Coordinates of C-alpha atoms (C1' of nucleotides) in Angstrom, one line a residue:
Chain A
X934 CA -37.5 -134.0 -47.3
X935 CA -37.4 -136.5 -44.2
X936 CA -34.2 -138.5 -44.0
X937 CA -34.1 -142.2 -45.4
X938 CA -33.9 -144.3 -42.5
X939 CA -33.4 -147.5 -44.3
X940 CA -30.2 -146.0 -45.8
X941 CA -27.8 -148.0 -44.3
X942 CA -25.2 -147.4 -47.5
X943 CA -21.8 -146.0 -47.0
X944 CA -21.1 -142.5 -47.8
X945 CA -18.9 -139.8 -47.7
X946 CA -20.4 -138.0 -45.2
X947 CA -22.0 -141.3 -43.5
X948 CA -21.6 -141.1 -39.1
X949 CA -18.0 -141.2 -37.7
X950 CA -17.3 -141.8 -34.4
X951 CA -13.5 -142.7 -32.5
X952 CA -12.7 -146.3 -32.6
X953 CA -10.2 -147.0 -29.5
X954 CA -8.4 -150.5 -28.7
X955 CA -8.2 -152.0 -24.7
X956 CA -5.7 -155.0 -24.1
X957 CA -5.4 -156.7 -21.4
X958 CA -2.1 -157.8 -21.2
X959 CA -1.7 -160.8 -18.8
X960 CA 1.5 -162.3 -17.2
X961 CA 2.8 -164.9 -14.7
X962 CA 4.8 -164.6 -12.2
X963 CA 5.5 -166.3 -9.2
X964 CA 3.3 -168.7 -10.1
X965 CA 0.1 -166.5 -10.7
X966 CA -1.4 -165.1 -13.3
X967 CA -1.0 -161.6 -13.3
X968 CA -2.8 -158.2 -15.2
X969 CA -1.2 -155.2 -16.6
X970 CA -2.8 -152.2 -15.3
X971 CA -2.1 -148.7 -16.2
X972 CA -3.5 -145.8 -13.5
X973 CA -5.0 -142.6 -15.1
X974 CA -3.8 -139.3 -15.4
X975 CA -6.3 -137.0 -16.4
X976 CA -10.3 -137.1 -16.4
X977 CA -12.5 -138.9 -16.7
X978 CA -11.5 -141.8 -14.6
X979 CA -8.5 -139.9 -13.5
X980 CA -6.8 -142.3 -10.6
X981 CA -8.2 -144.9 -11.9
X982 CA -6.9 -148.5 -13.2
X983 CA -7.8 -149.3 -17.0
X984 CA -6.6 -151.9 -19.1
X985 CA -3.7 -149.6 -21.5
X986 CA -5.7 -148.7 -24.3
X987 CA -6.1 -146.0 -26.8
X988 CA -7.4 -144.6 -30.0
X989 CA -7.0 -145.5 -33.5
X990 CA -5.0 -142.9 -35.7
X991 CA -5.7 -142.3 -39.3
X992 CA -4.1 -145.3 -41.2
X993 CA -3.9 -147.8 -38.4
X994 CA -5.0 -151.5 -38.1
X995 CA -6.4 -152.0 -34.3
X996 CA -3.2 -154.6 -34.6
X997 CA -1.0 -151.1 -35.0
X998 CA -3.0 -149.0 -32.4
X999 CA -2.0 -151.8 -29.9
X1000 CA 1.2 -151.9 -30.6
X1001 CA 1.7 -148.2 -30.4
X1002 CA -0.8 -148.0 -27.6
X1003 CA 0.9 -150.2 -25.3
X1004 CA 4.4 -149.0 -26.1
X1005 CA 3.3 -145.4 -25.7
X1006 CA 2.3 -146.3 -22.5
X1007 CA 4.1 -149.4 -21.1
X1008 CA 7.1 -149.7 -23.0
X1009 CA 6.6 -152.9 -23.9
X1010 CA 6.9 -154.3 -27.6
X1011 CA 5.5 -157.6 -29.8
X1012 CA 3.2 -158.5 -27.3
X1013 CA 1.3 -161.5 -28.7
X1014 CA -2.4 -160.2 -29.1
X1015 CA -5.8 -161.8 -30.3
X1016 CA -9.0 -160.3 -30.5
X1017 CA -11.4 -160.3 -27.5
X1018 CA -14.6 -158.2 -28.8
X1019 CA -15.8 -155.0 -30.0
X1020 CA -18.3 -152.8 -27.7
X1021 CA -20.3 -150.6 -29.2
X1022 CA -22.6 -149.3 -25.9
X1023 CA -23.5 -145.9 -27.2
X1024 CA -22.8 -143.7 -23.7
X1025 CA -19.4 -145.5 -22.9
X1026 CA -17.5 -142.9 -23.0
X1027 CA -18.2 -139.4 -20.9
X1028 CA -16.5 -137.2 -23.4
X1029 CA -18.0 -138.8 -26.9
X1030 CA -19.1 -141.8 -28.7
X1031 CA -16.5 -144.3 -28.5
X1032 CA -16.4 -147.5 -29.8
X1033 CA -13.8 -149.9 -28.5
X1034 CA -12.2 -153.4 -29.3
X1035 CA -10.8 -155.3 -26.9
X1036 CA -7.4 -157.5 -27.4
X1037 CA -5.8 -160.3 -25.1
X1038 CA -2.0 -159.9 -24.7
X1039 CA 0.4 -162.9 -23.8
X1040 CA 3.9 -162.0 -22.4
X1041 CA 6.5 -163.4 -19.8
X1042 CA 7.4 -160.2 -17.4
X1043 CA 11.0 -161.5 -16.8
X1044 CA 11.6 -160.9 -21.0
X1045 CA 9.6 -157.9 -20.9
X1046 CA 10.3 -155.0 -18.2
X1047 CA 7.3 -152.6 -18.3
X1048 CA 8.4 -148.9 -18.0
X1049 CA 6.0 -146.4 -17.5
X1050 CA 6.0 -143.9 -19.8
X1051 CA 4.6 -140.1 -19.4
X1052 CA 1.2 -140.6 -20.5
X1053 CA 0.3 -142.5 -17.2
X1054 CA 0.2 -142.2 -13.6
X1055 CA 1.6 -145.6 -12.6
X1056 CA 1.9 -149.2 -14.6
X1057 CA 1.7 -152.0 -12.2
X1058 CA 0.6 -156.1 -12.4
X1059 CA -2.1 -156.8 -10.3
X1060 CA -2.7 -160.8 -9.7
X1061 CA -6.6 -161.4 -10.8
X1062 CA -7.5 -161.8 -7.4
X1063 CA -6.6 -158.6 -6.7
X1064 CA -7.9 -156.4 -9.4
X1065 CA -8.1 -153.3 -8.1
X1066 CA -11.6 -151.3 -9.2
X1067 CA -11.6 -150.5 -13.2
X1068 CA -13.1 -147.3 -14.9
X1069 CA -15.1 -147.3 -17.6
X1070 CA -16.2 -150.3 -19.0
X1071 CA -12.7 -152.7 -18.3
X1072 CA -13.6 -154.4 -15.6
X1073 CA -15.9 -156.5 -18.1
X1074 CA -13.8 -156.2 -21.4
X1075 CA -10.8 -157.6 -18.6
X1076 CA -13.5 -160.4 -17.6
X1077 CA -14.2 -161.4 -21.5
X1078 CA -10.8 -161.2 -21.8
X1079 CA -10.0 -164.1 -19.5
X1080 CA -12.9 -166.1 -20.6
X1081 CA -11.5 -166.1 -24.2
X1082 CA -7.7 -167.1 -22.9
X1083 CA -8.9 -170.0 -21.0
X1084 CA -11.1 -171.6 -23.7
X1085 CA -8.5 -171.3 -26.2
X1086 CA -5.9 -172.7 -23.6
X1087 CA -8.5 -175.5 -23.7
X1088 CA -8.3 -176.4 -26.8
X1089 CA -4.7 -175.2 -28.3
X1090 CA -1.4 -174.6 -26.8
X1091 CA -0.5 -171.3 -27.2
X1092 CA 1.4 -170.5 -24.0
X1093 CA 4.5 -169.9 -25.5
X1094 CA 4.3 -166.0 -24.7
X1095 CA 4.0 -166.9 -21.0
X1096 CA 6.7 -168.9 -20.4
X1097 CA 10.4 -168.5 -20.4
X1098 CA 12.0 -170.2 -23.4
X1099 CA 13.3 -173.4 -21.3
X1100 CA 10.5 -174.3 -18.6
X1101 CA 9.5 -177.4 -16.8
X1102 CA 6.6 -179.6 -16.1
X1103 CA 6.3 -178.3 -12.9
X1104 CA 6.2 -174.3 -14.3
X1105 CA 4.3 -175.3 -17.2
X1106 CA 1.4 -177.3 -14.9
X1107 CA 1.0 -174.2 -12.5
X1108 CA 0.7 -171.7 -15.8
X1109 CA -2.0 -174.3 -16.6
X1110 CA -3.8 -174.1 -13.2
X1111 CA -3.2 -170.6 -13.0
X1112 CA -5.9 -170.1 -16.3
X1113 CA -7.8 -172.4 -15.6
X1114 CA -7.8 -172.1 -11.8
X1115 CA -8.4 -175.7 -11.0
X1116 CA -5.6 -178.4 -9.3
X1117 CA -4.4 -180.9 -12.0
X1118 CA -3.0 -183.8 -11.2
X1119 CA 0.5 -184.3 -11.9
X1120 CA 1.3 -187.4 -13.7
X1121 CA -1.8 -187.0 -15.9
X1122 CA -0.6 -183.7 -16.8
X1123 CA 2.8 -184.5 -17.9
X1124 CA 1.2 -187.6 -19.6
X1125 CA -0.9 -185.4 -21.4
X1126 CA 1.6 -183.0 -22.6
X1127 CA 4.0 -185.0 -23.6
X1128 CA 2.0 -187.1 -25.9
X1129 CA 0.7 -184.2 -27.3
X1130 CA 4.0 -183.8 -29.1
X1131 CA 4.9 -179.9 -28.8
X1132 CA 7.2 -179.9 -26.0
X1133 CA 10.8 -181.0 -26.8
X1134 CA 13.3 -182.6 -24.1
X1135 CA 16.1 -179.9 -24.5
X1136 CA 18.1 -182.7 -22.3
X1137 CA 19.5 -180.4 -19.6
X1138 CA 18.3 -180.2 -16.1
X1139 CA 17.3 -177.0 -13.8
X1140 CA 19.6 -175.8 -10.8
X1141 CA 18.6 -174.5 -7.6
X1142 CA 14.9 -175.8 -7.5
X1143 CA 13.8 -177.3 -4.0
X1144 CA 13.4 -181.2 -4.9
X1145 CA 16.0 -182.4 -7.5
X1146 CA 17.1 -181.4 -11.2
X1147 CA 13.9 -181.3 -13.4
X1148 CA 14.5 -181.7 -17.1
X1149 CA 14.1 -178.8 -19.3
X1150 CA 11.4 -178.3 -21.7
X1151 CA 11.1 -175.8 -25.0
X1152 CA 8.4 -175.8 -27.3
X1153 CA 8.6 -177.7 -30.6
Chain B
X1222 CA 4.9 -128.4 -32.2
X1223 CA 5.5 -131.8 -33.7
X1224 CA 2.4 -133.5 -32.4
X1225 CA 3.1 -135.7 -29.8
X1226 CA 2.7 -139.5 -31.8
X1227 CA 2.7 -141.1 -28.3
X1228 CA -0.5 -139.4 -26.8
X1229 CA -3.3 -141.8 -27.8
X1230 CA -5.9 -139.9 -25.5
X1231 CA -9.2 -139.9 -26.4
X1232 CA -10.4 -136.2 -26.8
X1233 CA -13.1 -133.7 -28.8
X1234 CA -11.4 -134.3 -32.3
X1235 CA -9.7 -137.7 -31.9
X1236 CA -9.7 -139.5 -35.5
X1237 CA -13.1 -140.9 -36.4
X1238 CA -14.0 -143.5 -39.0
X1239 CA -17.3 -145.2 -40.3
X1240 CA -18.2 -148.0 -38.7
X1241 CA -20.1 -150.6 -40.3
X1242 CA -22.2 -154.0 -39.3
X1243 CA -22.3 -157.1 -41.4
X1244 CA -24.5 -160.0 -40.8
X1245 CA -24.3 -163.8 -42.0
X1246 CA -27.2 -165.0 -41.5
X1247 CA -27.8 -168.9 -41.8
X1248 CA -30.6 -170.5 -42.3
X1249 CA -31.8 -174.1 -42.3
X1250 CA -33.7 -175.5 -45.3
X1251 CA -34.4 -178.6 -47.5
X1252 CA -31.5 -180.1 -45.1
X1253 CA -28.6 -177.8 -46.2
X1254 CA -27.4 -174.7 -44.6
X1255 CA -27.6 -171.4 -46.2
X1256 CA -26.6 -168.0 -46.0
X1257 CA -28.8 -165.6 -47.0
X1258 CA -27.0 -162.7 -49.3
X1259 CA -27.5 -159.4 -50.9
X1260 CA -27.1 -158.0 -54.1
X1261 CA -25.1 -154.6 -54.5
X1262 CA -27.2 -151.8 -56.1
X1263 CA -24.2 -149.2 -56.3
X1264 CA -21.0 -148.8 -57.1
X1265 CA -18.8 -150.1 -55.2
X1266 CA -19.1 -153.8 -55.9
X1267 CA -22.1 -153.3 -57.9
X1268 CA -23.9 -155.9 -58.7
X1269 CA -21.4 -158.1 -56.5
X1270 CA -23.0 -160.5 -54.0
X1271 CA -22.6 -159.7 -50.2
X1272 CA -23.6 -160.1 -46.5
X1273 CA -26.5 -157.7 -45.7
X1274 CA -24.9 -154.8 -44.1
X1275 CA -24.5 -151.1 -43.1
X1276 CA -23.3 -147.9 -41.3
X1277 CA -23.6 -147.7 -37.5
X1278 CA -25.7 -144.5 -37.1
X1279 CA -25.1 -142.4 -34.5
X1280 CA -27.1 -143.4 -31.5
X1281 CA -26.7 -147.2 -32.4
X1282 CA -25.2 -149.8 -30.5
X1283 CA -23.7 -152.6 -33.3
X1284 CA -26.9 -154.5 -32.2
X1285 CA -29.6 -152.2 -32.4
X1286 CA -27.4 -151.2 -36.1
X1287 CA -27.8 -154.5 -37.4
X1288 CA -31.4 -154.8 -36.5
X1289 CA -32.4 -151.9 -38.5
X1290 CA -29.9 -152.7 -41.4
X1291 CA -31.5 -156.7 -41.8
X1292 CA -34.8 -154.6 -41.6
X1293 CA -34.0 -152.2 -44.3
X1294 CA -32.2 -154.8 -46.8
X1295 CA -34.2 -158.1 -46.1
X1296 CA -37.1 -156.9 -43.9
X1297 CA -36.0 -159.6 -41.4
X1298 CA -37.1 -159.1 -37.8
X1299 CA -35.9 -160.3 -34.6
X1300 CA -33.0 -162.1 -35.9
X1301 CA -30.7 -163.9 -32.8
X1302 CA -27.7 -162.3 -33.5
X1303 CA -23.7 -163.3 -31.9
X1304 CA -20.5 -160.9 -32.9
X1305 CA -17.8 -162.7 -34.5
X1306 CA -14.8 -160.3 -34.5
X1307 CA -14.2 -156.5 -35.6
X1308 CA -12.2 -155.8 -38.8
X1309 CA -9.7 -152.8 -39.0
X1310 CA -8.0 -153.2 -42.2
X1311 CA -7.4 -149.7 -43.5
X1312 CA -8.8 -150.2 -46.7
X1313 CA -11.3 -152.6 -47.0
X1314 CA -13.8 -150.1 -48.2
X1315 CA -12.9 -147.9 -51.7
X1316 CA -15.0 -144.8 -50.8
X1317 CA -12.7 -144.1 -47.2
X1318 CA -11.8 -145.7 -44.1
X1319 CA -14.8 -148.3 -42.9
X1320 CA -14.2 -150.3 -40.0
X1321 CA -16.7 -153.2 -39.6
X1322 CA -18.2 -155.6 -37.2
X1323 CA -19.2 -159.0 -38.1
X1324 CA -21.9 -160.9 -36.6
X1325 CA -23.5 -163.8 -37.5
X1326 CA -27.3 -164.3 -37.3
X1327 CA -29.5 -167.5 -37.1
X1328 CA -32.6 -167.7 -38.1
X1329 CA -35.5 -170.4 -39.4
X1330 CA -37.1 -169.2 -43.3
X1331 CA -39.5 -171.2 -42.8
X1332 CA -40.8 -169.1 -40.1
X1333 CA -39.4 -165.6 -41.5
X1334 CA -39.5 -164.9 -45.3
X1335 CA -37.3 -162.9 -46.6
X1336 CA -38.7 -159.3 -48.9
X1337 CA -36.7 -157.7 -50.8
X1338 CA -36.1 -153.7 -50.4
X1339 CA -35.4 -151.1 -51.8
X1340 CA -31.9 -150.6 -51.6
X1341 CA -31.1 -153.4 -52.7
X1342 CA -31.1 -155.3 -56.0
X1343 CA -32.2 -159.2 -54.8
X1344 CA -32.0 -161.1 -51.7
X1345 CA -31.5 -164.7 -51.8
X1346 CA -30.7 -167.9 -49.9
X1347 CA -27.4 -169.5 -50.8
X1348 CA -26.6 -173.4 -50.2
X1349 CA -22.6 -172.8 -48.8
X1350 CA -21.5 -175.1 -51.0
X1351 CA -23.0 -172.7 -53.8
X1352 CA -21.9 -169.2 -52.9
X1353 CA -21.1 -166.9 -55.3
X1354 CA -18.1 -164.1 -55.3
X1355 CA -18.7 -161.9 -52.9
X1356 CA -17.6 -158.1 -52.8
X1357 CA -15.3 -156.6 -50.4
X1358 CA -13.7 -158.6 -47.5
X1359 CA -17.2 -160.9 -47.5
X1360 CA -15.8 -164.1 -47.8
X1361 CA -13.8 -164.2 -45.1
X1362 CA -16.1 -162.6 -42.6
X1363 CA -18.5 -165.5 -44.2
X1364 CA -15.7 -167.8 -43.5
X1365 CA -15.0 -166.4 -40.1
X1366 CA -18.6 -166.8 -39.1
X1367 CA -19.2 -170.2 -40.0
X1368 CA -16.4 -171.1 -38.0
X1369 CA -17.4 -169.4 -34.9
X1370 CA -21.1 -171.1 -35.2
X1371 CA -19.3 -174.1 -35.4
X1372 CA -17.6 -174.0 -32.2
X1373 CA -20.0 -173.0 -30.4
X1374 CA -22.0 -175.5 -31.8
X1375 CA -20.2 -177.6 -30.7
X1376 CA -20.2 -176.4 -27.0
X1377 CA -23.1 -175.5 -26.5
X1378 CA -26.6 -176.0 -28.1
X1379 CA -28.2 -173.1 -29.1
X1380 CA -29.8 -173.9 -32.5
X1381 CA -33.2 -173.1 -31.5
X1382 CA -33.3 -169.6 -34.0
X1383 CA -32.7 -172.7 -36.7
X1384 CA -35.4 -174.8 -35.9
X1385 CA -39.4 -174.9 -36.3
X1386 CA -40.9 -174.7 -32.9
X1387 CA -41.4 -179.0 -32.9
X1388 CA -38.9 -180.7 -34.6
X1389 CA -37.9 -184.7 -35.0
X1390 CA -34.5 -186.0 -33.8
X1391 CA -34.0 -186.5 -37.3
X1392 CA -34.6 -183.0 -38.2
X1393 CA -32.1 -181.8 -35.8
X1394 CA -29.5 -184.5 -36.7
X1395 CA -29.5 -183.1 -40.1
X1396 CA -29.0 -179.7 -38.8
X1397 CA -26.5 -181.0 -36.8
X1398 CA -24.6 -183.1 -40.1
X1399 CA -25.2 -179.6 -42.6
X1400 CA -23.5 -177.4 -39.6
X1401 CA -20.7 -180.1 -38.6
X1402 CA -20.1 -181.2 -42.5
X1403 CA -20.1 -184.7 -41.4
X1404 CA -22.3 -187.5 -40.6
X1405 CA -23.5 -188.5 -37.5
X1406 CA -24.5 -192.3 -36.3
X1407 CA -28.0 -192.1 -35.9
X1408 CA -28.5 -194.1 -32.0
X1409 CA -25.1 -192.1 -31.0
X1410 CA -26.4 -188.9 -31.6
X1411 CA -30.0 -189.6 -30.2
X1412 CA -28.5 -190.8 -27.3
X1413 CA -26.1 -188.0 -26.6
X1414 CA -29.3 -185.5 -27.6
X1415 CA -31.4 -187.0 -24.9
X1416 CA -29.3 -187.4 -22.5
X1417 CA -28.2 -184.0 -22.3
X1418 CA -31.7 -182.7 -20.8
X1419 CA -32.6 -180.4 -23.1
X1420 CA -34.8 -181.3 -25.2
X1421 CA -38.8 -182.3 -24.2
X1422 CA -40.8 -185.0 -26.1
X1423 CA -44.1 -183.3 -26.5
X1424 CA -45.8 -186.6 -27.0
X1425 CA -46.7 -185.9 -30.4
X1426 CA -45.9 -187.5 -33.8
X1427 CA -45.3 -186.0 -37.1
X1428 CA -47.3 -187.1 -39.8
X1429 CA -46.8 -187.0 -43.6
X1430 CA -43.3 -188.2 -43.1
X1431 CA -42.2 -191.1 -45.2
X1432 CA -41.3 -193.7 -42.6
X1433 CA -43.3 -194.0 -39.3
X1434 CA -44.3 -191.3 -37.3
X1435 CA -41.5 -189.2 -35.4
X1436 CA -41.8 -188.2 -31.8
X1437 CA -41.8 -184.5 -31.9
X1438 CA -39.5 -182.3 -29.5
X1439 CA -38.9 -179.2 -28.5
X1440 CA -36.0 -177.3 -26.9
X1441 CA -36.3 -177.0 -23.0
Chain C
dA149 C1' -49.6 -206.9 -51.3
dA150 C1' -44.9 -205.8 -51.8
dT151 C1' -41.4 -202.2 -51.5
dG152 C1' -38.7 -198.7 -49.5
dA153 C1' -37.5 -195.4 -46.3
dC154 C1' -38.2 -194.2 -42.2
dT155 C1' -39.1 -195.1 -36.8
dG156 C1' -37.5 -196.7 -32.0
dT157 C1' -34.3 -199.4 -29.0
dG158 C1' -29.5 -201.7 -26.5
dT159 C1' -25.0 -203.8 -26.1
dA160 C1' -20.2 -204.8 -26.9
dT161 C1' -15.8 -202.6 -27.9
dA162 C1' -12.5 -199.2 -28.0
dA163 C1' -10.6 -194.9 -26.4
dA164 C1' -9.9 -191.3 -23.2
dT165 C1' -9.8 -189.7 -18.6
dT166 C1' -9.1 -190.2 -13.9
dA167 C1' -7.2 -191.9 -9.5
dC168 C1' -3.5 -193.2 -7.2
dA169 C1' 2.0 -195.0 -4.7
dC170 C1' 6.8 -195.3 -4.4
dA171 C1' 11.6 -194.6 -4.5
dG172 C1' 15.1 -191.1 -5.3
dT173 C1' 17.3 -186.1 -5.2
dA174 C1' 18.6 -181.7 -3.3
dA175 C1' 17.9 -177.6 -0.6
dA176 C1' 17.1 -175.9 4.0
dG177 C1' 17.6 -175.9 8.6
dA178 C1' 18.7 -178.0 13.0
Chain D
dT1126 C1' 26.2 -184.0 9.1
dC1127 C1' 21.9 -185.5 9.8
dT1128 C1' 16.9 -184.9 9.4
dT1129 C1' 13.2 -182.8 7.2
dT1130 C1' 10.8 -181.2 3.5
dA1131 C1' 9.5 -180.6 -1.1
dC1132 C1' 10.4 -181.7 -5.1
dT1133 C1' 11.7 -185.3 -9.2
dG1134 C1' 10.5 -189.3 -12.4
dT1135 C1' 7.6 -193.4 -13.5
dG1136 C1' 3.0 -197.0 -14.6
dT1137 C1' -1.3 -199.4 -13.9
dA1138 C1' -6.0 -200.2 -12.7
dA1139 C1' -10.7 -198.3 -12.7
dT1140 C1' -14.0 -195.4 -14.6
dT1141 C1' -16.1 -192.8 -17.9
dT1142 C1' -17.0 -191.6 -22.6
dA1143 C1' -17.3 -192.4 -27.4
dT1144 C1' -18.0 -195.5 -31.2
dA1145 C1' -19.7 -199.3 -33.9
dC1146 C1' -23.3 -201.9 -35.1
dA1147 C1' -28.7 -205.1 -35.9
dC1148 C1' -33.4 -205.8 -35.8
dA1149 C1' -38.3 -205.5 -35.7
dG1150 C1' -42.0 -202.3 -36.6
dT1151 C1' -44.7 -198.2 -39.3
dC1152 C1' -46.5 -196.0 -43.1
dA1153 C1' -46.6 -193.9 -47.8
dT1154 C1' -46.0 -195.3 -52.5
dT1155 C1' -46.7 -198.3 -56.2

DNA sequence: AATGACTGTGTATAAATTACACAGTAAAGA
DNA sequence: TCTTTACTGTGTAATTTATACACAGTCATT
């Protein structure tokens, strides 16, 4: 009997394959935005840089894989995260069929030292305009990934992970031009921000900038 | 050996799951939005309304997946199709672990009637502000997908799959008030339609319709 | 022939965005 | 310690964009 090709139900014995999850974990620092790469230790794409990423166990969330990917292999812990996109390019992988799904990662590197752990060569931050060439697929999942960040800076605010807890207008702006990699001007920024009523005036002033004593911002 | 928790390598028997598609697809009729839904055959959620979708065979990219599954369920062809996320939850489906992809489809009944098949029980349009229950996690991928066309809606203009080939301003407005939920000022939104260079007048008038006699258009 | 629902068109007002200048502070370096 | 340099805070005018709104004509319906 030839198979039902319009069968499309689910069933016990319906096609598996391995479901992995990529995120592209992006900092700043020194004024840049910057990408955490992780270099790889074993074929295929051994040497190379890849977005930290890995499988999905039995019984975890893609949310869970992250987290356990990216500690297993960074050391680093509640890493803001939002969903990029799924690929599902049949001959991704060399080894099998592998379906991945791509997360963005927020964090500030000064709160979160990265440590490599066993399972990879090296863990670096590269600054995006200095990416390094990616294996398989990452060099477009890390792409998508910025796309995503920038349009949703657009329209929310959700820069928290970035920054450190008190910032200023000045370190806030050159986040902002940073992502969206455009000058702003300066008085229509702060304008802008400040009527948008998130930041808060913690009422003490930074030391040891250039110019004079900036006030301190937080978020609401 | 205690198996190592931190290696999330992919190899030859890394955990594999099902991995599923599921489709809203909207259409535009009789000036409302609608979402064109499936009626379960089988346990589970028999008899429960739902999104037309199915397994990812092996071979199939997500796309090529839900081209065969609208095919199979709805003998819709050629249906423009955008993901909307992946879900992971680990146990969304009853029967084992099922991963699934959401997309959202767009497409114009007018131009693409809808036949019911055999593996399922009825196919039918939907008004949104008429949906029934649906099985599984379906109302929030429906939710999710709504909200996605919205945006980019919004941004940019890619309503054509909605559309007949010539339409009226009017026609699209209405499209337009059914996707935003709102309603538009009729000069406004002409003049912000034309002015954004991407629709042609085709120098032809409907006829038949109440008023006068519409300039038709069609999309650049 | 009158009615009703549609068609096309423009302007005045309000709101949002952009451009732009100056006087003061502190660190760095001569 | 004096000068230089790069930063700080602040407001207004000009432009652009979005909104509100009215009228005269067409055609199908009755």
């Amino acid at each position: 009997m030839a198979e039902d090709i319009t069968n499309v139900s689910v069933t016990k014995d319906a096609y598996e394959c391995t479901v992995t999850v990529d995120c592209a974990v992006f900092g700043f620092q020194e004024g840049v935005l910057k990408l955490l790469l992780v270099q790889k230790l074993k074929e295929p794409f051994k040497g190379y840089w890849l977005l930290p990423g890995g499988i999905i166990k039995e019984g975890q969330t893609a949310e869970e894989a992250i987290d356990v990917v990216l500690l297993s292999l960074t050391g680093l812990k509640n890493v803001h995260q939002e969903q990029v996109r799924c690929y599902t390019e049949v001959h991704r992988h060399p080894l099998k069929r592998v379906i991945t799904i791509c997360y963005y990662g927020l964090i500030n590197p000064e709160n979160h030292p990265i440590v490599k752990q066993k399972h990879v060569n090296e863990v670096e931050w590269y600054r995006l305009d200095e990416l390094p060439e990616l294996g398989f697929d990452h060099k477009r999942l890390a792409d998508d990934a910025l796309r995503l960040l920038k349009s949703n800076v657009e329209e929310r605010l959700i820069l928290g992970e970035l920054l450190p807890a008190k910032f200023t207008l000045k370190e806030l702006q050159e986040l902002y031009e940073a992502l969206l990699n455009e000058k702003l001007d300066r008085r229509n920024f702060r304008k802008k921000m400040l009527q948008k009523d998130l930041l808060v005036n913690i009422g003490e002033k930074k030391v040891g900038s250039k110019g004079g004593r900036p006030d301190l911002y937080k978020l609401k």
